[in-house]
Each structure stands twice: as structure tokens, then as C-alpha cells.
Coordinates of C-alpha atoms and ligand atoms in Angstrom, one line a residue:
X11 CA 54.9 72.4 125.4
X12 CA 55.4 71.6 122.1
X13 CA 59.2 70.4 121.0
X14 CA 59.7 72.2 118.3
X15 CA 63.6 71.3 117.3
X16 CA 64.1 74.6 116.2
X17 CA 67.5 75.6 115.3
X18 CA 67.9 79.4 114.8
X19 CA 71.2 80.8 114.5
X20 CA 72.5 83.8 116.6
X21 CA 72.8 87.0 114.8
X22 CA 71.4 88.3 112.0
X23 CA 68.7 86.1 109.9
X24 CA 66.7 84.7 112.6
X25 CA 63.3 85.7 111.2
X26 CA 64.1 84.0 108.1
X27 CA 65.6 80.8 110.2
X28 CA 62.8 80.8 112.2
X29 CA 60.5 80.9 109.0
X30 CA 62.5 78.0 107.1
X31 CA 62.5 75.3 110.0
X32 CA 58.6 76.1 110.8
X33 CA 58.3 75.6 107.2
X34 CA 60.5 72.5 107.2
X35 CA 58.6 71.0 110.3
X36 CA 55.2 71.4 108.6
X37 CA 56.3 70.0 105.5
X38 CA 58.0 66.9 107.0
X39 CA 55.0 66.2 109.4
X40 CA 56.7 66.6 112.5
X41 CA 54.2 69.7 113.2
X42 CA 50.8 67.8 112.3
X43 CA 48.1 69.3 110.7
X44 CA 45.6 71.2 113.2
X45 CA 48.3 71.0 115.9
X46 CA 48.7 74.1 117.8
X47 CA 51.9 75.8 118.3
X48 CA 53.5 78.0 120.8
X49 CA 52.6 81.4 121.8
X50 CA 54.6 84.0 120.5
X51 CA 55.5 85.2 123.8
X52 CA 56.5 81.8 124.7
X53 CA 58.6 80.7 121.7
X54 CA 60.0 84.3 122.3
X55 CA 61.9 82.7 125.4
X56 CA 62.5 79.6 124.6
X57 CA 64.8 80.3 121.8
X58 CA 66.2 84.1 123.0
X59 CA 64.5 86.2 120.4
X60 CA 62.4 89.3 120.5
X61 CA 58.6 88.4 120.2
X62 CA 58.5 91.3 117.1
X63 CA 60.5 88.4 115.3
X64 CA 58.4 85.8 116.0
X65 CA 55.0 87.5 115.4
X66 CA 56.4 88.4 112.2
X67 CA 57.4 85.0 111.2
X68 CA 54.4 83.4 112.0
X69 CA 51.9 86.4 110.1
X70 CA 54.5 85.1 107.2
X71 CA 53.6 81.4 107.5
X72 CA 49.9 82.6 107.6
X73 CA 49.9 84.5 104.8
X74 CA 51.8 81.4 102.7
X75 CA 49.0 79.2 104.1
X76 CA 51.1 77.0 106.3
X77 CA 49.2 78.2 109.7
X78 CA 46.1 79.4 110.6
X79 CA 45.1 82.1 113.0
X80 CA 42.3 82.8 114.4
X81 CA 41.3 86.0 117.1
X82 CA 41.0 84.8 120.7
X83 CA 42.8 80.9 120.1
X84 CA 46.1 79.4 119.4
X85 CA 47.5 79.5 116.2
X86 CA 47.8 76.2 114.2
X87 CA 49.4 74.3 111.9
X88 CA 47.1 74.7 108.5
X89 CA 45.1 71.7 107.9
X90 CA 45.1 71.7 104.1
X91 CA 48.5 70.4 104.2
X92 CA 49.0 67.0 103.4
X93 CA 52.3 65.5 104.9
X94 CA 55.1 64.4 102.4
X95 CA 57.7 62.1 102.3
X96 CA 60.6 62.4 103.4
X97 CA 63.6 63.7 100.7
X98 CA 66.1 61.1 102.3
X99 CA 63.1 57.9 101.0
X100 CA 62.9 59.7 97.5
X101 CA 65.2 57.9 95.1
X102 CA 63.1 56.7 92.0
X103 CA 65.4 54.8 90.7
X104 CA 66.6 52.2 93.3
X105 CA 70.2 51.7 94.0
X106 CA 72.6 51.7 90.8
X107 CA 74.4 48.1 90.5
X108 CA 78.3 48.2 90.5
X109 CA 78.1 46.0 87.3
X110 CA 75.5 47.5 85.0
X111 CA 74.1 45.3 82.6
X112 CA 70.9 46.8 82.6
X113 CA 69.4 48.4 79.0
X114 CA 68.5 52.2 78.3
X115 CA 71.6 54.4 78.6
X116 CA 74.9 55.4 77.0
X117 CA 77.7 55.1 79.1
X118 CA 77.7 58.3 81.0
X119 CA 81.4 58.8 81.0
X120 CA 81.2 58.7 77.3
X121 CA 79.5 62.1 77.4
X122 CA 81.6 64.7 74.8
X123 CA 81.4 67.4 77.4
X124 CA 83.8 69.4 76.2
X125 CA 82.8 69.6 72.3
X126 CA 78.9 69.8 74.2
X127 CA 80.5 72.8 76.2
X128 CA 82.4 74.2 72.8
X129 CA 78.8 74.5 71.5
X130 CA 77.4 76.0 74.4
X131 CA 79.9 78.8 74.8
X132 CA 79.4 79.3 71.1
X133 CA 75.6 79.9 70.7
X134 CA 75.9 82.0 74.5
X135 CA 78.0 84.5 73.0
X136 CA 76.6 84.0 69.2
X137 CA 72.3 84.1 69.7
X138 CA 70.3 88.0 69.9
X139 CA 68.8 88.7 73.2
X140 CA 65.1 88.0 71.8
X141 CA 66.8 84.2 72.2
X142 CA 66.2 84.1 76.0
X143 CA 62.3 85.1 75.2
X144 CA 59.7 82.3 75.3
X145 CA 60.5 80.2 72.6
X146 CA 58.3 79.1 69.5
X147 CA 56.6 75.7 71.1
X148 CA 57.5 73.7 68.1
X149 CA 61.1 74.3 68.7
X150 CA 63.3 77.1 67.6
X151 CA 63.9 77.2 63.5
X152 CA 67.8 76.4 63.7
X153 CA 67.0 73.4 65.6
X154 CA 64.2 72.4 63.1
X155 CA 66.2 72.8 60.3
X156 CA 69.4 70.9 61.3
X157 CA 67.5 68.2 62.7
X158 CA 65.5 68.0 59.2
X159 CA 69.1 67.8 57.4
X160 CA 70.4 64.6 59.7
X161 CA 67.5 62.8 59.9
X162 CA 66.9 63.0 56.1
X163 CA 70.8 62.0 55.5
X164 CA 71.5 59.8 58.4
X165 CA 67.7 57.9 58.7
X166 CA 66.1 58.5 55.6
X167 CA 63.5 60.4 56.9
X168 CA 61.6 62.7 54.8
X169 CA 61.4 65.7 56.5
X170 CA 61.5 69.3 56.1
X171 CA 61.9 72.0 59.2
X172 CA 57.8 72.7 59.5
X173 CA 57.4 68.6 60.3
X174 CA 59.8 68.6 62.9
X175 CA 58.7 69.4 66.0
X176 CA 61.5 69.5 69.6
X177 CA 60.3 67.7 72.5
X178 CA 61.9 67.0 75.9
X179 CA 62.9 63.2 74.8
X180 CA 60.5 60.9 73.0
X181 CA 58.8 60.1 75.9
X182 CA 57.3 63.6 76.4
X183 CA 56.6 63.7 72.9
X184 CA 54.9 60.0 72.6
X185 CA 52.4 62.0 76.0
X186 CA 51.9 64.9 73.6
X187 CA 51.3 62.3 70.7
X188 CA 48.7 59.9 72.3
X189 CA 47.2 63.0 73.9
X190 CA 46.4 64.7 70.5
X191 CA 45.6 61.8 68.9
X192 CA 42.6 61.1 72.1
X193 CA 41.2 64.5 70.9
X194 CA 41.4 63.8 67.5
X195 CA 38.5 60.7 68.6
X196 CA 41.0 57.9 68.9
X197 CA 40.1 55.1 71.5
X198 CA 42.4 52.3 71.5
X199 CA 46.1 52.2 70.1
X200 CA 47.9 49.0 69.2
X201 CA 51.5 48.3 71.1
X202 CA 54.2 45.7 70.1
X203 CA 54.2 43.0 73.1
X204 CA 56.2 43.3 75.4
X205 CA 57.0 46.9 75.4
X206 CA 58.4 49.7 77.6
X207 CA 56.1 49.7 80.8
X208 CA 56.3 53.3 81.3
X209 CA 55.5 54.1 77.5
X210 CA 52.4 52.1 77.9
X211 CA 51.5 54.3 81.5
X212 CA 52.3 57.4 79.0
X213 CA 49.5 56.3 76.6
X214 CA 47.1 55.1 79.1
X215 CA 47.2 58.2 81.0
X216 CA 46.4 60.4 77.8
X217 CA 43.3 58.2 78.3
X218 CA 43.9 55.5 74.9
X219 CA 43.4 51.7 75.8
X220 CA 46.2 49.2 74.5
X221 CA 45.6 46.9 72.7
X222 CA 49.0 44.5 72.7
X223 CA 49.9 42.9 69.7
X224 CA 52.6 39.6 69.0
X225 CA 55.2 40.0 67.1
X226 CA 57.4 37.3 65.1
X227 CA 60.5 37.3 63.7
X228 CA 59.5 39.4 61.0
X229 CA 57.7 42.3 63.9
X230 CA 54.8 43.1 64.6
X231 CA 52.1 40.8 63.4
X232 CA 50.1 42.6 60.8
X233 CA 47.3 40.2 60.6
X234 CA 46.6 40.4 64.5
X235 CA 47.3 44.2 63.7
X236 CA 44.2 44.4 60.5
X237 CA 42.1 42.5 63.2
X238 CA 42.5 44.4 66.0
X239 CA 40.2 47.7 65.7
X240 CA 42.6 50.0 66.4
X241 CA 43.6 53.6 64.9
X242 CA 46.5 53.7 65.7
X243 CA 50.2 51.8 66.7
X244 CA 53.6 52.3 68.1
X245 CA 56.2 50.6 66.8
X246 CA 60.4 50.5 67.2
X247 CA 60.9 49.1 63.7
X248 CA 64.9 49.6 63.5
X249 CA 65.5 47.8 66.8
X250 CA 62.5 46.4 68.5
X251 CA 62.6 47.3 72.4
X252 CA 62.9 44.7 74.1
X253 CA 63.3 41.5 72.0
X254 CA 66.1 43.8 69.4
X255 CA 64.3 42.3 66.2
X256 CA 64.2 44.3 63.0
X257 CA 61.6 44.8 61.0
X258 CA 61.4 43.1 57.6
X259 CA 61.1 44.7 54.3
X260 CA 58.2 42.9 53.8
X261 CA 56.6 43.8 57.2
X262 CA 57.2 47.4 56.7
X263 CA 55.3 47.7 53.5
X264 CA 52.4 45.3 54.8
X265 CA 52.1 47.8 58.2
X266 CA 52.3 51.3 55.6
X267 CA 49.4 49.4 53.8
X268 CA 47.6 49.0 56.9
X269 CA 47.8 52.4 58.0
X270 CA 46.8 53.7 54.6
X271 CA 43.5 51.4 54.1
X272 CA 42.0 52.1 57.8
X273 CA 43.4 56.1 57.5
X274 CA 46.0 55.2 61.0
X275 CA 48.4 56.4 62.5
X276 CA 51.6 54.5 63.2
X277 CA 54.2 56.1 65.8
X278 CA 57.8 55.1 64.9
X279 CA 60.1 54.9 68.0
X280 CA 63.5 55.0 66.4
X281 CA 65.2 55.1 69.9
X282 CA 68.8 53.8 69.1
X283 CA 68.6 53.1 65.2
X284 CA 71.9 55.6 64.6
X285 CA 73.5 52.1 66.4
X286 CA 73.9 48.9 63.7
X287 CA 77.1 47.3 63.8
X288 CA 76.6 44.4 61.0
X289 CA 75.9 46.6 58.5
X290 CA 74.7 50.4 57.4
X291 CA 71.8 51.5 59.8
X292 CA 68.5 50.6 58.7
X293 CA 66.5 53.1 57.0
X294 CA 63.5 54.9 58.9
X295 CA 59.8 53.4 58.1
X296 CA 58.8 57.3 58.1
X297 CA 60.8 57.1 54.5
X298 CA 58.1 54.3 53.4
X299 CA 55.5 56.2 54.6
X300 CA 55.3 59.9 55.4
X301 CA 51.8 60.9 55.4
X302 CA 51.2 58.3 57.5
X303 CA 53.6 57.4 60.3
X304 CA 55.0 60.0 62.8
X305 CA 58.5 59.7 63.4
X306 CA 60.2 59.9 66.7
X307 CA 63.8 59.9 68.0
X308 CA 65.9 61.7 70.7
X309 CA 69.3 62.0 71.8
X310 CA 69.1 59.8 75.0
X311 CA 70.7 56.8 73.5
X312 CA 73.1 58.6 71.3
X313 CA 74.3 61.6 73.7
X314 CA 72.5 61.5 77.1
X315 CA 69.3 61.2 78.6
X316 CA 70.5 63.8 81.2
X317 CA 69.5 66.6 78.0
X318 CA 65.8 65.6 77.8
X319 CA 66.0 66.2 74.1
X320 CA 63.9 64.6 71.4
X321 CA 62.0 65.4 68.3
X322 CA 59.1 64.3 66.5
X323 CA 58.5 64.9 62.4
X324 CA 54.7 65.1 62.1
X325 CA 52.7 64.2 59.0
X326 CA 50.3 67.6 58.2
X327 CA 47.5 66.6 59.5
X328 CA 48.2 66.0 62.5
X329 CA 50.5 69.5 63.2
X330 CA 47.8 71.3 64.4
X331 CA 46.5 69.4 67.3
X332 CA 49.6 68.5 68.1
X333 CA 50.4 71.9 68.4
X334 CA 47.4 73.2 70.9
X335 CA 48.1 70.1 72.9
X336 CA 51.9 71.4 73.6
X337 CA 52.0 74.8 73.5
X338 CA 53.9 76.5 76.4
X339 CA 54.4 72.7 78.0
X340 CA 57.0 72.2 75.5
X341 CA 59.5 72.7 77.8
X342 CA 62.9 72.3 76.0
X343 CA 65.7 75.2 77.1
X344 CA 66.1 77.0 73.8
X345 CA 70.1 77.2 75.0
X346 CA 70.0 73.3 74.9
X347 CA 68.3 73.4 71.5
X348 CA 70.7 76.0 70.2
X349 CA 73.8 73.5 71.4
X350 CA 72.1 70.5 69.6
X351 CA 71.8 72.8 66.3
X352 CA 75.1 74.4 66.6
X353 CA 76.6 69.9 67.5
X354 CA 74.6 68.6 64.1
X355 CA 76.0 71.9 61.6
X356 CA 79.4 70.8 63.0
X357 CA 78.8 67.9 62.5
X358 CA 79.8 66.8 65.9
X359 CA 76.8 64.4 66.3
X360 CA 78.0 62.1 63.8
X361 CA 81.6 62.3 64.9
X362 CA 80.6 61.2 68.5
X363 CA 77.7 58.8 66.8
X364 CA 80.6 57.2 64.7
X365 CA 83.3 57.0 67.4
X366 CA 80.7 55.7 69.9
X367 CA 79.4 52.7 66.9
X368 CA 82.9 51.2 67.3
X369 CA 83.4 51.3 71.6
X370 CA 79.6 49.3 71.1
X371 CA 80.3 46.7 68.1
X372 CA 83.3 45.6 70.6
X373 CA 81.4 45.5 73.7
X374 CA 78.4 43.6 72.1
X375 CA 81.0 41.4 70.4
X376 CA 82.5 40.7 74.0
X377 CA 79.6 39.7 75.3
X378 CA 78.3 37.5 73.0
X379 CA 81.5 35.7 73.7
X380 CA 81.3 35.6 77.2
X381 CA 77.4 34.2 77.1
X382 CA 78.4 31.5 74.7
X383 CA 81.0 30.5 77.2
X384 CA 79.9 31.4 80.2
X385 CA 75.8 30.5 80.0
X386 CA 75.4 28.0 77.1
X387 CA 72.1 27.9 78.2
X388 CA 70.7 31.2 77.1
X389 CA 69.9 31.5 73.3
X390 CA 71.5 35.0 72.0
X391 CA 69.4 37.0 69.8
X392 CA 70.7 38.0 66.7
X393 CA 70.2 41.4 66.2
X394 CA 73.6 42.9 65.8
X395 CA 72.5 46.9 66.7
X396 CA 71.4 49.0 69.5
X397 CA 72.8 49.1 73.1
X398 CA 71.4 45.8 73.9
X399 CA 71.2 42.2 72.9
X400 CA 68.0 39.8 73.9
X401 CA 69.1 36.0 75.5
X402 CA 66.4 33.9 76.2
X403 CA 66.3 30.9 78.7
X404 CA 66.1 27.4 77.3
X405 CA 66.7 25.7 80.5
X406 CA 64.1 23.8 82.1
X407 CA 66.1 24.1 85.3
X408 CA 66.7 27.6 85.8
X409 CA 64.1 30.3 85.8
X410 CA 64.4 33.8 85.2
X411 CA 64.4 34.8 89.1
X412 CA 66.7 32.7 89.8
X413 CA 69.0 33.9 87.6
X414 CA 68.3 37.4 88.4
X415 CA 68.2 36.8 92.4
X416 CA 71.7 35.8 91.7
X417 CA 72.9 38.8 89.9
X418 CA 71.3 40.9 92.3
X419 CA 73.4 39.0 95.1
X420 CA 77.1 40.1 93.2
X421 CA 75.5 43.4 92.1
X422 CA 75.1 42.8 88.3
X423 CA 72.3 44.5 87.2
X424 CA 70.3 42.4 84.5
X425 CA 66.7 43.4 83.4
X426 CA 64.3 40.3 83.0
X427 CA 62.2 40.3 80.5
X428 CA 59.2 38.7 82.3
X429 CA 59.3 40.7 85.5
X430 CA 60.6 44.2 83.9
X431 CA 57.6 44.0 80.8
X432 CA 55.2 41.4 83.1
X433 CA 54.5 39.9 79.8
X434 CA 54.9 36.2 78.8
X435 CA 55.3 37.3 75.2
X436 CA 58.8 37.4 74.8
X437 CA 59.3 34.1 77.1
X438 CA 61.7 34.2 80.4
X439 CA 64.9 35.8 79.2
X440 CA 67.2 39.5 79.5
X441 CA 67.4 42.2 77.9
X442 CA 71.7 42.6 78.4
X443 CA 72.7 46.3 77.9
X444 CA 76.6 46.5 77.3
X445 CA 76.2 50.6 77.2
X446 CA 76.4 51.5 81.1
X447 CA 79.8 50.4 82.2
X448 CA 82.0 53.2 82.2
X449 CA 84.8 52.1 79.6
X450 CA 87.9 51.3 82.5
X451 CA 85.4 48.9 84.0
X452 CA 83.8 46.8 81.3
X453 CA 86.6 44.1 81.4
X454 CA 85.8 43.6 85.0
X455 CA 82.3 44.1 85.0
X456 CA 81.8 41.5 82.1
X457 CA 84.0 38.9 84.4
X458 CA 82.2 39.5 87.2
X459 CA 79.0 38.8 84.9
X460 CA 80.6 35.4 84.0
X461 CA 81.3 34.3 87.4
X462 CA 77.7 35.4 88.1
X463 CA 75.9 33.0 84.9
X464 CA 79.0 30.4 85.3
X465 CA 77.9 29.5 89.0
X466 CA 74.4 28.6 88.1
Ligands
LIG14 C1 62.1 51.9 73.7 C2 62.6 53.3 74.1 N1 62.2 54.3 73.3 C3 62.6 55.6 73.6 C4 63.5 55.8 74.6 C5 64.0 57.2 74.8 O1 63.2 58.0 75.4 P1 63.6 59.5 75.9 O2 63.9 60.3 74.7 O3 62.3 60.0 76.5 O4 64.7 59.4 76.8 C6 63.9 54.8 75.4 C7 64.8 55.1 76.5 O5 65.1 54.3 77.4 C8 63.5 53.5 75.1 O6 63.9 52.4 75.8

């Protein structure tokens, strides 16, 4: 007989018990598809219930589609069910390192929870009932507006409420983005090189072919760009992810002029440009060029990633398609979009935006210290902004797994540039993220980075 490893509770409940570990079984594997299962009678003894309790659980499982019955044989496990994995194996991420040098998020203890929570409790009490309805897919107006008013004062963007558009963070947006623009007849979009891996899958699953272009120390390379035969591009002109390099002045007009002449689009990602410590953030290239270059930005690098909150502020055109291509996927909790409104009119944003600009210009000034003394052999990038800095090997001894293998040993997470973007492009090198570290442990985890680099 079949060991079932049932575990139903006396009392009251058992038909539901039953139910959930059948369900659990089948799910797992453990009870393989086409594999028959006890009698009722049987199962009935086994585990001290009535048989009414198990013929009931079982006409439930058949009626979800887990088994299958049929008159006269045994009843089985269904066989459209395809086994899963485990829960326990399901971590995407991988293990976090007690030393995080690794780019992409804010330190999490940072979070303002309790001016977040202020804003919350406000808009709960504060919205209509027709609130909690299904919200307009574009995002709801007080979100629209307020993000209109900072991003025209804070970015330069030139924006009114019917351009933006709320997504669940700029990478569900940039989906929504190369999806519309696939329907619109676009075939292949250009993309800086190297670039966020899982940005590219986002545009080659809407079905666009990339089409990588160099950049220099000016950006993207325009020329490559004008020979490329492409309708499109994606940029991150304030603070280019990976290799942090600003666009030029004179790169920014040459790429509006592009766009103009071939009638392209050009997707800004302005990820973390509210972060410049050298000087006053650089302005948006959406200000240069409106009808011409959809904006993006979100609040993953200067709140949380946790909020999956982003916008987009879409030339005319383009609002339409854009629109049928979201719809009801929009996704974003209109409580969550209410906070953000209610966190920009207080002007809360920029308080935590500001606050947050100082903890970083130390940190990033820390570290360049600590490389110059601690790994002469990397060449530091110069881009003072963003959560990260770019070093570069110039060693002809050591290579970038080496280096990393090493971190990895002590626990310092370090992204390589090489096998992160499996690009040459940008040469062996890091991307170094002083963000993560929770503010208490940033001393030690910047030492611990120094023995790491000062052993090699
Ligand atoms: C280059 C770049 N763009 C955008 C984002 C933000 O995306 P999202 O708003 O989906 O979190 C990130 C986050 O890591 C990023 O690295």
C-alpha cells in the first residue's frame, strides 16, 4: 500500500487536513502523476476516520482536477499535473553576502518607515470609498500630478499629469514600453553595451532584437548609433549603468538629433539621477527632447525596490498603445500610489532624497579612499553620483575571477563586470555599490573589503 505520510489531526478539520496534505503530496511529486491511491475504505482505517470524510475529500480533489476517477478502477493521481519544485530550492536570489558591495539597492535599513507609514495612515482615513475600485490603468490623477510637479522641479522633465503614466518600477514599465513599441512595427532597439542583463531579457521577450552599441567617455556612440538601423534606444544618460559615465552635453543633443531625423524613440532610464554628489543633479535628456524620448524613473534607488513603484512620462504619440498594452496589468496598489502622492506634496521625498545624498557622498568618498590604498591596481572611475562607482583592472596579474573568487571566500559581495554583463565592453572590472550596508556596519564591512583586495 501506498505510504501516504499523511498527517491529519484529531478533532475537528480532518476533511480539510486530509484535503491540504493530498494536495501538498501531489504538488510536491511525492504522489506521481497516474499513481493510484488508496481506497477509501482503506485510507478510512489507516488513519481512524469515517470513510464519509474521505469520500468527500477525494470528490474535492477531483472536482479541483488533482485526481481522476473513473467507475469500476482506482482513483488516481491526475496526470495533467506537472511536478514542481520544491519551496525549500526556491530562492532567486542566491545567498545575501555579510559584506554587500554589490550595486542596485538602497540600504534597506534606511527605509523612512515611519514618515512612509504617516502617509499611509493619512490617505486610509483621507481617500472616498470609490478609492478601493479598480483603479484608472495609467495611475490615479493625484499620483500623476505630483509626480509631474517633482520631476519637472527636481529633473527637468517636461511633463504634465496626462504624460505620466505609474508603473510597478521601470522595469515593468521598460516590458510595457518595448511591448508597445513591437506593435507599433519596431524590430530591433539599440542598447548601451554592457547593460543590465535582465533589462535586455525584458526587451527580447516583447520580441525586439538588440542591437548593442559602445559607448566612450562621452556615452553612447552616436555614429555607431546613425549606422545601426534601429528605431529605437535605451539609454541611462545621468549615470550610465554599469560603467557610471555621464552623458555629455554634446552627446545629448547629437542623440535628440538622431531620434528626430530617423522619427525614434529613445527610452531614458534615469534610475538613480536624484543621487550626484559633485555637483547639482544633472538635468533629464527628456528636457532636450520631449516629443521624442520617453522618460523613465522609479523609486527603487531612492526609497525601496520593496514598493515596485515607477513611472514613465510618455511623448503623445505613443500614449495610446501604450495604454491598450497595459490596461488592467498595470498593477500598482492605488494605496501605495496614494502614499507616494501624499510623500511628494509633503515633500517628504526630497527630505529623505536630501538626507540620503549626504550618508552616500561619504560612503562613496570612503571608498574611493580605501581602493586607492587598499587596491592600487584598480583604476576608479570618476563619476561622482549614483549608488555605485566603476574600478577597472589594470593588472596583468590578476583577473576578474580571481578577485571575485576571493571575495566570495570572506563573503564580500562584488559584481564583476565581465561575468554579471558577459560583455567585454566595459573591460574586466566592478561595479562597487556602497548603498547596501546597513549604516552600523559600513565601517566594518569596508575593512573587511580592504583585507579582501589587500591580500591579492
Ligand atoms: C539600470 C537600472 N535601471 C532601473 C532600475 C530600477 O528598476 P525598478 O524600478 O524596476 O526597480 C535598476 C535597478 O536595479 C537599474 O539597475
Amino acid at each position: 500500500m501506498l505510504d501516504l505520510q499523511l498527517d491529519v489531526p484529531a478533532g475537528g478539520g480532518r476533511r480539510e487536513a486530509l484535503e491540504t496534505a493530498l494536495r501538498r503530496s501531489i504538488r510536491s511529486g511525492r504522489l506521481a502523476p497516474g499513481a493510484a491511491i488508496p481506497s477509501t475504505r482503506s485510507l478510512a482505517t489507516d488513519l481512524g476516520v469515517s470513510r464519509s470524510t474521505v469520500v468527500a475529500a477525494y470528490d474535492q480533489l477531483v472536482a479541483e482536477g488533482y485526481l481522476s476517477a473513473a467507475r469500476g478502477s482506482a482513483t488516481r493521481v491526475a496526470s495533467l499535473r506537472s511536478p514542481t519544485t520544491p519551496d525549500e530550492d526556491d530562492d532567486l536570489f542566491g545567498p545575501t553576502p555579510l559584506h554587500d558591495f554589490r550595486p542596485g539597492e538602497p540600504a534597506a535599513g534606511s527605509f523612512p518607515r515611519s514618515r512612509w507609514l504617516r502617509s499611509v495612515r493619512r490617505v486610509l482615513n483621507d481617500a472616498p470609498d470609490a478609492t478601493l475600485g479598480y483603479a484608472d490603468p495609467r495611475g490615479i490623477d493625484e499620483l500623476r500630478s505630483a509626480l509631474a510637479d517633482h520631476l519637472r522641479r527636481t529633473r527637468t522633465v517636461v511633463a504634465s499629469r496626462q504624460a505620466v503614466h505609474v508603473v510597478g518600477g521601470y522595469g515593468a514599465g521598460l516590458g510595457f514600453l518595448a511591448e508597445t513599441l513591437r506593435r507599433r512595427g519596431v524590430r530591433r532597439i539599440a542598447i548601451e553595451d554592457p547593460m543590465l542583463p535582465m533589462h535586455v531579457h525584458t526587451l527580447r521577450s516583447a520580441g525586439l532584437e538588440t542591437v548593442p552599441i559602445p559607448l566612450d567617455a562621452d556615452g553612447i556612440d552616436v555614429d555607431l548609433l546613425c549606422a545601426a538601423d534601429v528605431a529605437a534606444v535605451v539609454v541611462t544618460p545621468a549615470h550610465q549603468y554599469p560603467t557610471a559615465i555621464t552623458m555629455s552635453p554634446r552627446r545629448r543633443t547629437e542623440i535628440i538629433g538622431w531620434a528626430r531625423d530617423r522619427d525614434a524613440w529613445i527610452i531614458e532610464d534615469d534610475y538613480d539621477g536624484e543621487f550626484r554628489y559633485d555637483r547639482r543633479p544633472i538635468g533629464s535628456l527628456q528636457g532636450l527632447g520631449p516629443d521624442r524620448v520617453v522618460y523613465g524613473g522609479t523609486v527603487s534607488k531612492s526609497l525601496s525596490p520593496a514598493l515596485r513603484l515607477g513611472w514613465l512620462v510618455v511623448p503623445e504619440p505613443l500614449r495610446g498603445d501604450l495604454l491598450a498594452v497595459i490596461n488592467i496589468r498595470a498593477g500598482v496598489s492605488a494605496v501605495d500610489q496614494l502614499a507616494l502622492a501624499d510623500f511628494l506634496q509633503r515633500g517628504e521625498l526630497d527630505r529623505h532624497v536630501r538626507s540620503m545624498r549626504g550618508v552616500y557622498r561619504r560612503r562613496n568618498d570612503d571608498l574611493r579612499t580605501l581602493l586607492a590604498r587598499s587596491a592600487p591596481w584598480l583604476d576608479v572611475g570618476a563619476g561622482e553620483a549614483g549608488l555605485h562607482l566603476i574600478a577597472n583592472l589594470r593588472s596583468a596579474q590578476l583577473d576578474e575571477a580571481t578577485v571575485l573568487a576571493a571575495a566570495d571566500a570572506a563573503s564580500v559581495g562584488l559584481l564583476g563586470l565581465v561575468t554579471h554583463h558577459r560583455s567585454t565592453a566595459a573591460g574586466d572590472g566592478f561595479a562597487i555599490g556602497f548603498s547596501r550596508p546597513a549604516e552600523h556596519h559600513f565601517a566594518a564591512a569596508l575593512d573587511r573589503l580592504g583585507e579582501v583586495l589587500s591580500a591579492l
